[in-house]
Short mmCIF file of C-alpha atoms in Angstrom, two decimals:
data_model
loop_
_atom_site.label_atom_id
_atom_site.label_comp_id
_atom_site.label_asym_id
_atom_site.label_seq_id
_atom_site.Cartn_x
_atom_site.Cartn_y
_atom_site.Cartn_z
CA MET A 1173 42.38 1.79 -22.24
CA ASP A 1174 41.97 -1.71 -20.88
CA HIS A 1175 38.50 -3.23 -21.44
CA SER A 1176 39.31 -6.67 -20.07
CA VAL A 1177 36.55 -6.45 -17.42
CA ALA A 1178 33.73 -6.08 -19.91
CA GLY A 1179 32.39 -9.59 -19.23
CA PRO A 1180 30.00 -10.80 -16.51
CA GLU A 1181 32.64 -10.42 -13.81
CA GLY A 1182 33.22 -6.82 -14.81
CA HIS A 1183 29.47 -6.18 -14.66
CA SER A 1184 29.39 -7.60 -11.12
CA ASP A 1185 32.28 -5.36 -10.12
CA ARG A 1186 30.46 -2.31 -11.46
CA THR A 1187 27.30 -3.37 -9.61
CA ARG A 1188 29.17 -3.72 -6.33
CA ARG A 1189 30.78 -0.33 -6.78
CA ARG A 1190 27.39 1.31 -7.46
CA VAL A 1191 25.90 -0.31 -4.38
CA ALA A 1192 28.90 0.73 -2.28
CA THR A 1193 28.49 4.35 -3.38
CA GLY A 1194 24.80 4.33 -2.53
CA LEU A 1195 23.50 4.26 -6.11
CA HIS A 1196 20.58 2.02 -7.05
CA PHE A 1197 21.33 0.17 -10.25
CA ARG A 1198 17.68 -0.87 -10.65
CA PRO A 1199 15.49 2.03 -11.83
CA PRO A 1200 12.23 2.77 -9.98
CA ARG A 1201 9.11 1.06 -11.29
CA SER A 1202 7.07 4.28 -11.51
CA ALA A 1203 7.53 8.04 -11.68
CA TRP A 1204 6.19 8.74 -8.18
CA ARG A 1205 8.70 6.26 -6.69
CA ALA A 1206 11.52 8.14 -8.44
CA ARG A 1207 10.31 11.45 -6.99
CA ALA A 1208 9.92 9.88 -3.55
CA LYS A 1209 13.47 8.50 -3.58
CA THR A 1210 14.81 11.90 -4.60
CA ARG A 1211 12.99 13.53 -1.70
CA ILE A 1212 14.16 10.84 0.72
CA ALA A 1213 17.79 11.32 -0.36
CA TYR A 1214 17.48 15.08 0.15
CA LEU A 1215 16.05 14.66 3.65
CA GLU A 1216 18.73 12.10 4.52
CA ALA A 1217 21.38 14.63 3.53
CA GLN A 1218 19.77 17.21 5.81
CA LEU A 1219 19.62 14.67 8.62
CA ASN A 1220 23.31 13.81 8.21
CA HIS A 1221 24.12 17.50 8.40
CA GLU A 1222 22.18 17.86 11.65
CA ASN A 1223 23.72 14.67 13.04
CA ALA A 1224 27.25 15.94 12.48
CA GLU A 1225 26.93 18.35 15.38
CA PRO A 1226 27.08 17.33 19.06
CA CYS A 1227 23.57 16.84 20.33
CA SER A 1228 21.69 16.41 23.55
CA ASP A 1229 19.38 13.54 24.44
CA ASP A 1230 16.32 15.40 23.17
CA ARG A 1231 18.01 16.21 19.89
CA LYS A 1232 19.20 12.61 19.59
CA ALA A 1233 15.61 11.41 19.99
CA PHE A 1234 14.48 13.64 17.09
CA ILE A 1235 17.34 12.38 14.92
CA ASP A 1236 16.54 8.74 15.65
CA GLY A 1237 12.87 9.35 14.92
CA ALA A 1238 13.65 11.02 11.58
CA LYS A 1239 16.00 8.16 10.64
CA SER A 1240 13.27 5.65 11.44
CA HIS A 1241 10.70 7.46 9.30
CA LEU A 1242 13.07 7.84 6.35
CA GLY A 1243 14.04 4.17 6.59
CA LYS A 1244 10.39 3.13 6.51
CA ALA A 1245 9.76 5.46 3.57
CA ARG A 1246 12.66 3.99 1.57
CA PHE A 1247 11.50 0.45 2.38
CA ALA A 1248 7.97 1.27 1.19
CA ALA A 1249 9.34 2.80 -2.03
CA ASP A 1250 11.37 -0.38 -2.72
CA GLU A 1251 8.68 -2.87 -1.64
CA THR A 1252 7.72 -5.31 -4.42
CA PHE A 1253 4.60 -6.78 -2.71
CA GLY A 1254 5.01 -10.04 -4.62
CA TRP A 1255 1.74 -11.31 -6.12
CA ARG A 1256 -0.08 -8.26 -4.70
CA ARG A 1257 1.98 -5.90 -6.83
CA PRO A 1258 -0.78 -4.90 -9.37
CA TRP A 1259 -2.93 -3.29 -6.64
CA SER A 1260 -0.25 -2.33 -4.10
CA GLY A 1261 0.52 1.14 -5.46
CA SER A 1262 -1.80 2.98 -3.07
CA THR A 1263 -0.41 1.16 -0.03
CA ALA A 1264 3.16 1.92 -1.03
CA ARG A 1265 2.35 5.56 -1.80
CA GLU A 1266 0.71 6.12 1.58
CA GLY A 1267 3.60 4.44 3.37
CA VAL A 1268 6.18 6.58 1.58
CA TRP A 1269 4.66 10.04 1.83
CA SER A 1270 3.26 9.73 5.36
CA ASN A 1271 6.74 8.83 6.66
CA VAL A 1272 8.40 11.55 4.55
CA ARG A 1273 6.07 14.22 5.94
CA SER A 1274 6.65 13.01 9.51
CA ALA A 1275 10.41 13.20 8.95
CA GLU A 1276 10.04 16.78 7.70
CA VAL A 1277 8.28 17.76 10.93
CA LEU A 1278 11.10 16.27 13.02
CA LEU A 1279 13.72 17.98 10.86
CA LEU A 1280 12.00 21.30 11.51
CA GLN A 1281 12.53 20.68 15.23
CA LEU A 1282 16.23 20.09 14.52
CA ALA A 1283 16.72 23.06 12.19
CA SER A 1284 18.76 26.06 13.20
CA LYS A 1285 17.09 29.33 14.12
CA ALA A 1286 17.87 30.93 10.76
CA GLU A 1287 16.53 27.92 8.85
CA ALA A 1288 13.38 27.74 10.98
CA VAL A 1289 12.75 31.44 10.35
CA GLY A 1290 13.26 30.87 6.62
CA ARG A 1291 10.75 28.02 6.59
CA ALA A 1292 8.11 29.94 8.56
CA SER A 1293 6.51 31.37 5.41
CA GLU A 1294 6.43 27.91 3.85
CA VAL A 1295 4.65 26.49 6.90
CA MET A 1296 2.21 29.41 6.86
CA ALA A 1297 1.43 28.75 3.19
CA LEU A 1298 0.75 25.07 3.89
CA ALA A 1299 -1.45 25.98 6.83
CA LYS A 1300 -3.50 28.36 4.69
CA LEU A 1301 -3.76 25.70 1.99
CA HIS A 1302 -4.96 22.81 4.12
CA LEU A 1303 -6.18 24.06 7.51
CA ASP A 1304 -9.59 25.65 8.05
CA LYS A 1305 -9.68 29.39 8.59
CA ASP A 1306 -10.88 28.87 12.17
CA ASP A 1307 -8.30 26.23 13.04
CA PRO A 1308 -6.50 27.26 16.27
CA LEU A 1309 -3.07 26.37 14.86
CA ARG A 1310 -3.59 28.51 11.78
CA VAL A 1311 -4.99 31.44 13.76
CA ARG A 1312 -2.14 31.35 16.29
CA LEU A 1313 0.51 31.04 13.57
CA ALA A 1314 -1.02 33.96 11.66
CA GLN A 1315 -0.78 36.06 14.82
CA ARG A 1316 2.88 35.16 15.39
CA ILE A 1317 4.16 35.00 11.81
CA ARG A 1318 5.27 38.66 11.72
CA PHE A 1319 7.46 38.21 14.80
CA ILE A 1320 8.84 34.89 13.55
CA VAL A 1321 9.90 36.15 10.10
CA SER A 1322 11.50 39.18 11.73
CA GLY A 1323 13.85 36.84 13.60
CA LYS A 1324 12.17 36.93 17.02
CA LEU A 1325 11.82 33.14 17.17
CA THR A 1326 11.19 31.64 20.59
CA ALA A 1327 11.04 28.02 21.71
CA SER A 1328 7.25 28.15 21.74
CA ASP A 1329 7.27 29.56 18.19
CA ARG A 1330 9.40 26.65 16.98
CA ASP A 1331 6.98 24.22 18.58
CA LEU A 1332 4.09 26.13 16.98
CA LEU A 1333 5.72 25.82 13.55
CA ALA A 1334 6.20 22.07 14.01
CA ARG A 1335 2.63 21.53 15.19
CA ALA A 1336 1.22 23.68 12.37
CA LEU A 1337 3.25 21.73 9.79
CA ASP A 1338 2.08 18.45 11.29
CA GLY A 1339 -1.53 19.65 11.31
CA ALA A 1340 -1.30 20.73 7.66
CA ASN A 1341 0.19 17.34 6.75
CA ASN A 1342 -2.61 15.53 8.58
CA ALA A 1343 -5.20 17.64 6.77
CA LEU A 1344 -3.50 16.86 3.46
CA ASP A 1345 -3.61 13.14 4.29
CA SER A 1346 -7.34 13.46 4.99
CA GLU A 1347 -7.91 15.22 1.67
CA LEU A 1348 -5.97 12.56 -0.23
CA ALA A 1349 -7.88 9.86 1.66
CA ARG A 1350 -11.12 11.33 0.29
CA VAL A 1351 -9.67 11.25 -3.22
CA HIS A 1352 -8.61 7.63 -2.69
CA SER A 1353 -12.02 6.68 -1.32
CA LEU A 1354 -13.89 8.28 -4.23
CA ARG A 1355 -11.53 6.61 -6.71
CA ASN A 1356 -12.25 3.21 -5.12
CA MET A 1357 -15.99 3.85 -5.22
CA LEU A 1358 -15.82 4.76 -8.91
CA TRP A 1359 -13.84 1.64 -9.79
CA THR A 1360 -16.26 -0.47 -7.74
CA ALA A 1361 -19.24 1.11 -9.50
CA THR A 1362 -17.58 0.51 -12.87
CA PHE A 1363 -17.03 -3.14 -12.01
CA VAL A 1364 -20.61 -3.61 -10.80
CA VAL A 1365 -22.13 -1.92 -13.88
CA LEU A 1366 -19.84 -3.96 -16.12
CA LEU A 1367 -21.00 -7.15 -14.44
CA GLY A 1368 -24.60 -6.08 -15.02
CA VAL A 1369 -23.96 -5.34 -18.69
CA MET A 1370 -22.20 -8.67 -19.20
CA GLY A 1371 -24.99 -10.49 -17.34
CA ILE A 1372 -27.66 -8.95 -19.60
CA ALA A 1373 -25.66 -9.84 -22.71
CA LEU A 1374 -25.21 -13.45 -21.53
CA TYR A 1375 -28.89 -13.78 -20.66
CA GLY A 1376 -29.86 -12.44 -24.07
CA TRP A 1377 -27.40 -14.80 -25.73
CA PHE A 1378 -28.92 -17.92 -24.18
CA SER A 1379 -32.53 -16.68 -24.20
CA PRO A 1380 -32.88 -14.10 -27.00
CA SER A 1381 -36.66 -14.13 -27.06
CA SER A 1382 -36.92 -13.16 -23.37
CA LEU A 1383 -35.38 -9.72 -23.95
CA SER A 1384 -36.36 -9.21 -27.56
CA LEU A 1385 -35.45 -5.87 -29.13
CA CYS A 1386 -37.18 -6.57 -32.46
CA PHE A 1387 -39.72 -4.16 -34.02
CA THR A 1388 -42.62 -4.59 -36.47
CA PRO A 1389 -42.74 -1.21 -38.22
CA LYS A 1390 -45.31 -1.99 -40.98
CA VAL A 1391 -47.22 -4.62 -42.81
CA SER A 1392 -45.30 -6.06 -45.75
CA PRO A 1393 -46.60 -4.87 -49.17
CA GLY A 1394 -46.49 -8.48 -50.34
CA GLY A 1395 -49.70 -9.36 -48.50
CA VAL A 1396 -52.04 -8.40 -45.69
CA ASN A 1397 -50.96 -11.37 -43.60
CA GLN A 1398 -47.26 -10.56 -43.86
CA MET A 1399 -45.07 -8.07 -41.99
CA ASP A 1400 -41.50 -6.87 -41.66
CA VAL A 1401 -39.44 -7.57 -38.53
CA VAL A 1402 -36.48 -5.33 -37.68
CA CYS A 1403 -33.95 -6.60 -35.12
CA PRO A 1404 -30.63 -5.02 -34.11
CA SER A 1405 -28.69 -7.75 -35.95
CA MET A 1406 -31.01 -8.67 -38.81
CA GLU A 1407 -34.04 -7.52 -40.85
CA TYR A 1408 -36.76 -9.88 -42.01
CA SER A 1409 -39.33 -9.33 -44.76
CA ASP A 1410 -42.60 -11.10 -45.58
CA VAL A 1411 -42.96 -12.69 -42.16
CA SER A 1412 -46.35 -14.11 -41.28
CA THR A 1413 -48.35 -11.96 -38.90
CA SER A 1414 -49.04 -15.06 -36.83
CA THR A 1415 -45.33 -15.26 -36.01
CA ALA A 1416 -44.21 -13.62 -32.79
CA PRO A 1417 -41.55 -10.98 -33.51
CA SER A 1418 -39.55 -12.16 -30.51
CA SER A 1419 -39.00 -15.52 -32.19
CA LYS A 1420 -36.80 -13.77 -34.75
CA ALA A 1421 -34.47 -12.32 -32.11
CA LEU A 1422 -30.85 -13.44 -32.39
CA PRO A 1423 -28.43 -14.16 -29.50
CA ARG A 1424 -26.18 -11.27 -30.53
CA ASP A 1425 -28.93 -8.60 -30.59
CA ILE A 1426 -28.35 -7.28 -27.07
CA LEU A 1427 -24.57 -7.42 -27.52
CA THR A 1428 -24.92 -5.41 -30.73
CA VAL A 1429 -26.98 -2.72 -28.98
CA GLU A 1430 -24.49 -2.55 -26.13
CA ILE A 1431 -21.59 -2.12 -28.54
CA ALA A 1432 -23.41 0.77 -30.20
CA GLY A 1433 -23.92 2.27 -26.74
CA LEU A 1434 -20.20 1.90 -26.04
CA ALA A 1435 -19.46 3.85 -29.23
CA GLY A 1436 -21.76 6.67 -28.12
CA ALA A 1437 -20.17 6.72 -24.66
CA ALA A 1438 -16.68 6.85 -26.20
CA LEU A 1439 -17.71 9.98 -28.08
CA THR A 1440 -18.72 11.72 -24.86
CA VAL A 1441 -15.46 10.65 -23.18
CA ILE A 1442 -13.47 12.24 -26.01
CA ALA A 1443 -15.58 15.39 -25.78
CA SER A 1444 -15.08 15.59 -22.01
CA LEU A 1445 -11.28 15.52 -22.37
CA ARG A 1446 -11.33 19.24 -23.13
CA ARG A 1447 -12.40 19.94 -19.54
CA ILE A 1448 -9.91 17.60 -17.88
CA ARG A 1449 -6.98 19.40 -16.25
CA GLY A 1450 -3.78 17.88 -15.04
CA THR A 1451 -3.55 17.39 -11.30
CA SER A 1452 -0.76 16.68 -8.86
CA ALA A 1453 -3.08 14.57 -6.71
CA PRO A 1454 -2.47 10.82 -6.98
CA TYR A 1455 -4.86 7.93 -7.72
CA MET A 1456 -5.92 9.10 -11.23
CA LEU A 1457 -9.44 10.07 -10.22
CA PRO A 1458 -10.33 11.61 -13.65
CA LEU A 1459 -9.43 8.30 -15.32
CA ALA A 1460 -11.75 6.34 -13.01
CA SER A 1461 -14.54 8.83 -13.75
CA ALA A 1462 -14.01 8.49 -17.52
CA VAL A 1463 -13.92 4.68 -17.50
CA LEU A 1464 -17.27 4.57 -15.71
CA LYS A 1465 -18.90 6.10 -18.80
CA PHE A 1466 -18.29 3.03 -20.99
CA PRO A 1467 -20.34 0.36 -19.17
CA THR A 1468 -22.90 3.01 -18.25
CA GLY A 1469 -23.28 3.87 -21.94
CA ALA A 1470 -23.82 0.20 -22.84
CA LEU A 1471 -26.44 -0.16 -20.10
CA SER A 1472 -28.28 3.05 -21.04
CA ALA A 1473 -28.33 1.97 -24.73
CA PHE A 1474 -30.01 -1.33 -23.86
CA LEU A 1475 -32.53 0.35 -21.54
CA GLY A 1476 -33.30 3.08 -24.09
CA VAL A 1477 -34.00 0.66 -26.94
CA LEU A 1478 -36.03 -1.50 -24.56
CA LEU A 1479 -38.16 1.53 -23.61
CA ILE A 1480 -38.78 2.28 -27.29
CA ARG A 1481 -39.68 -1.37 -27.84
CA GLY A 1482 -42.27 -1.11 -25.08
CA ALA A 1483 -43.79 2.06 -26.64
CA PHE A 1484 -42.77 4.06 -23.58
CA VAL A 1485 -41.58 6.95 -25.79
CA PRO A 1486 -44.49 8.36 -27.89
CA GLY A 1487 -43.77 8.41 -31.61
CA LEU A 1488 -40.82 6.03 -31.38
CA SER A 1489 -42.64 2.74 -30.97
CA ASP A 1490 -41.84 1.51 -34.50
CA LEU A 1491 -38.28 1.84 -35.83
CA ASP A 1492 -38.18 1.26 -39.58
CA SER A 1493 -34.72 -0.23 -40.04
CA ARG A 1494 -31.80 -1.85 -38.30
CA ALA A 1495 -29.78 1.32 -38.83
CA GLN A 1496 -32.34 3.30 -36.84
CA VAL A 1497 -32.13 0.82 -33.96
CA LEU A 1498 -28.34 1.13 -33.80
CA ALA A 1499 -28.50 4.90 -34.19
CA TRP A 1500 -30.85 5.24 -31.24
CA ALA A 1501 -28.66 2.86 -29.25
CA ALA A 1502 -25.68 5.14 -29.88
CA VAL A 1503 -27.75 8.19 -28.89
CA PHE A 1504 -28.82 6.58 -25.63
CA GLY A 1505 -25.21 5.51 -25.01
CA ALA A 1506 -24.10 9.12 -25.34
CA ALA A 1507 -27.02 10.23 -23.15
CA GLN A 1508 -25.38 8.58 -20.14
CA HIS A 1509 -23.42 11.82 -19.85
CA LEU A 1510 -26.54 13.39 -18.30
CA VAL A 1511 -25.97 11.12 -15.29
CA THR A 1512 -22.20 10.66 -15.21
CA ARG A 1513 -21.45 14.37 -15.52
CA LEU A 1514 -22.62 14.68 -11.92
CA VAL A 1515 -19.90 12.18 -11.04
CA ASP A 1516 -17.40 14.23 -13.06
CA ASP A 1517 -18.35 17.39 -11.18
CA ARG A 1518 -17.97 15.62 -7.86
CA ALA A 1519 -14.56 14.28 -8.87
CA GLN A 1520 -13.37 17.74 -9.92
CA MET A 1521 -14.68 19.23 -6.67
CA THR A 1522 -12.85 16.60 -4.63
CA LEU A 1523 -9.61 17.28 -6.51
CA SER A 1524 -9.97 21.03 -6.08
CA GLU A 1525 -10.37 20.59 -2.31
CA VAL A 1526 -6.84 19.16 -2.16
CA SER A 1527 -5.24 22.43 -3.29
CA MET A 1528 -7.93 25.04 -2.60
CA PRO A 1529 -6.83 27.69 -0.07
CA THR A 1530 -9.28 28.38 2.73
CA ASP A 1531 -8.74 32.10 3.27
CA ALA A 1532 -10.33 33.84 6.19
CA ALA A 1533 -12.42 36.95 5.72
CA VAL A 1534 -9.66 38.97 7.43
CA ASP A 1535 -6.34 37.20 7.23
CA PRO A 1536 -4.26 38.24 10.29
CA GLU A 1537 -1.02 37.60 8.43
CA ASN A 1538 -1.96 39.74 5.44
CA ALA A 1539 -3.33 42.42 7.74
CA ALA A 1540 -0.05 42.53 9.67
CA VAL A 1541 2.01 42.74 6.50
CA LYS A 1542 -0.24 45.45 5.11
CA GLU A 1543 0.03 47.40 8.35
CA ASP A 1544 3.83 47.26 8.26
CA ARG A 1545 3.89 48.35 4.62
CA GLU A 1546 1.61 51.31 5.30
CA VAL A 1547 3.79 52.44 8.21
CA GLU A 1548 6.93 52.21 6.07
CA GLU A 1549 5.33 54.13 3.19
CA ALA A 1550 4.08 56.81 5.56
CA ASP A 1551 7.62 57.39 6.81
CA THR A 1552 9.33 57.73 3.43
CA PRO A 1553 11.05 61.01 2.34
CA ALA A 1554 8.40 61.47 -0.36
CA SER A 1555 5.62 61.45 2.22
CA ARG A 1556 7.49 63.99 4.36
CA THR A 1557 7.96 66.26 1.33
CA ALA A 1558 4.24 66.03 0.62
CA VAL A 1559 3.49 67.06 4.20
CA TRP A 1560 5.77 70.08 3.97
CA ALA A 1561 4.24 71.06 0.64
CA ASP A 1562 0.83 71.19 2.28
CA GLY A 1563 2.07 73.93 4.59
CA GLY A 1564 2.74 71.75 7.56
CA GLN A 1565 5.80 71.85 9.72
CA ALA A 1566 8.68 69.47 9.37
CA PRO A 1567 8.55 66.36 11.51
CA GLY A 1568 10.42 66.32 14.73
CA PRO A 1569 13.11 63.88 15.78
CA ASP A 1570 10.54 61.21 16.59
CA GLY A 1571 9.05 61.34 13.06
CA GLU A 1572 5.87 63.19 14.10
CA ARG A 1573 4.77 66.61 12.98
CA ALA A 1574 5.12 69.40 15.51
CA ARG A 1575 1.89 70.73 16.85
CA GLU A 1576 0.90 74.12 15.53
CA ALA A 1577 0.85 76.86 18.12
CA PRO A 1578 -2.51 78.50 18.84
CA ALA A 1579 -3.18 81.80 17.08
CA ASP A 1580 -3.32 83.79 20.35
CA GLN A 1581 0.17 82.67 21.39
CA PRO A 1582 3.36 84.26 20.09
#
């Protein structure tokens, strides 16, 4: 075998051949882009199949619209965004999937009768998943679904399927927009709390006596005029009682307490992982909820130790050692879970709304299917045998039992 084209020129030839055959030699930058390109390629194949047949002006308009949407989706999946790349993922994701879903609606208008009938159950499932139980599109589709799946598809039914699919897609976009909005609010709150924690640490660094976290647990046994001073970073013995305890505060005291609070918050994050479930919704909302715990834990540790320092908690006004100060800081850091768990519950509720079916009290579709099944079971040979065994007469040609003659008639 000849390997003479293994150099740079050979690599360029292979690249040109891959481009000519429609293959992308550069892999996608993320997993969702790879899935999006796979879906786009599948829809493009369907569109080419529909375009191979002679079409009218109306059909041509649907084909051109689907091509436009798929082209925009592929462009959004390949967009690099330049210097805005680190925070452009949400924009690209919305551009890809909104165009893909719009193309699917147009392809449903182009589908053959058999294919449209086959997709009717899929559209009904999406409508039940994302549309309210009182939504007119869902109610009308539930009333017509039995006739559609039986093959009695009319032009109005095809339009109903397309409008129901579009309505379900719009509802899905609204649900994902709520997830995106909550994710942005959580990241913003994390950034604001982090700024507050850093500001407190910087203020304590340059003015340690202003936010002193030092304690005077007892008088030193060395003399009546001497005392012990316990700070988060250092312990002092035999300090004169005329000395203000805040003068012994060190610049790193507040930072030390906040680090202990971070450790306590990390423990609660690890413990909360047992409740986290994987989700197909984008934007990593559980991650944003978990990251918020860290700066909140640092802030709650500082506030907790400060409350003890001010004798706000009875019985905890005097901590005996530096280890006790750090231990209570870690406890208060873990106690942030009492507040942030409400955020976790809200995040889980928002995620569940994306895939939670909204079933009606009486689902017309299920009722119609149940009715058909009961009619079929009532007309089976076993049911007829049971009727005869009860002493009844055999059913007539129309499937109904013959009426019994009155006793006074021959």
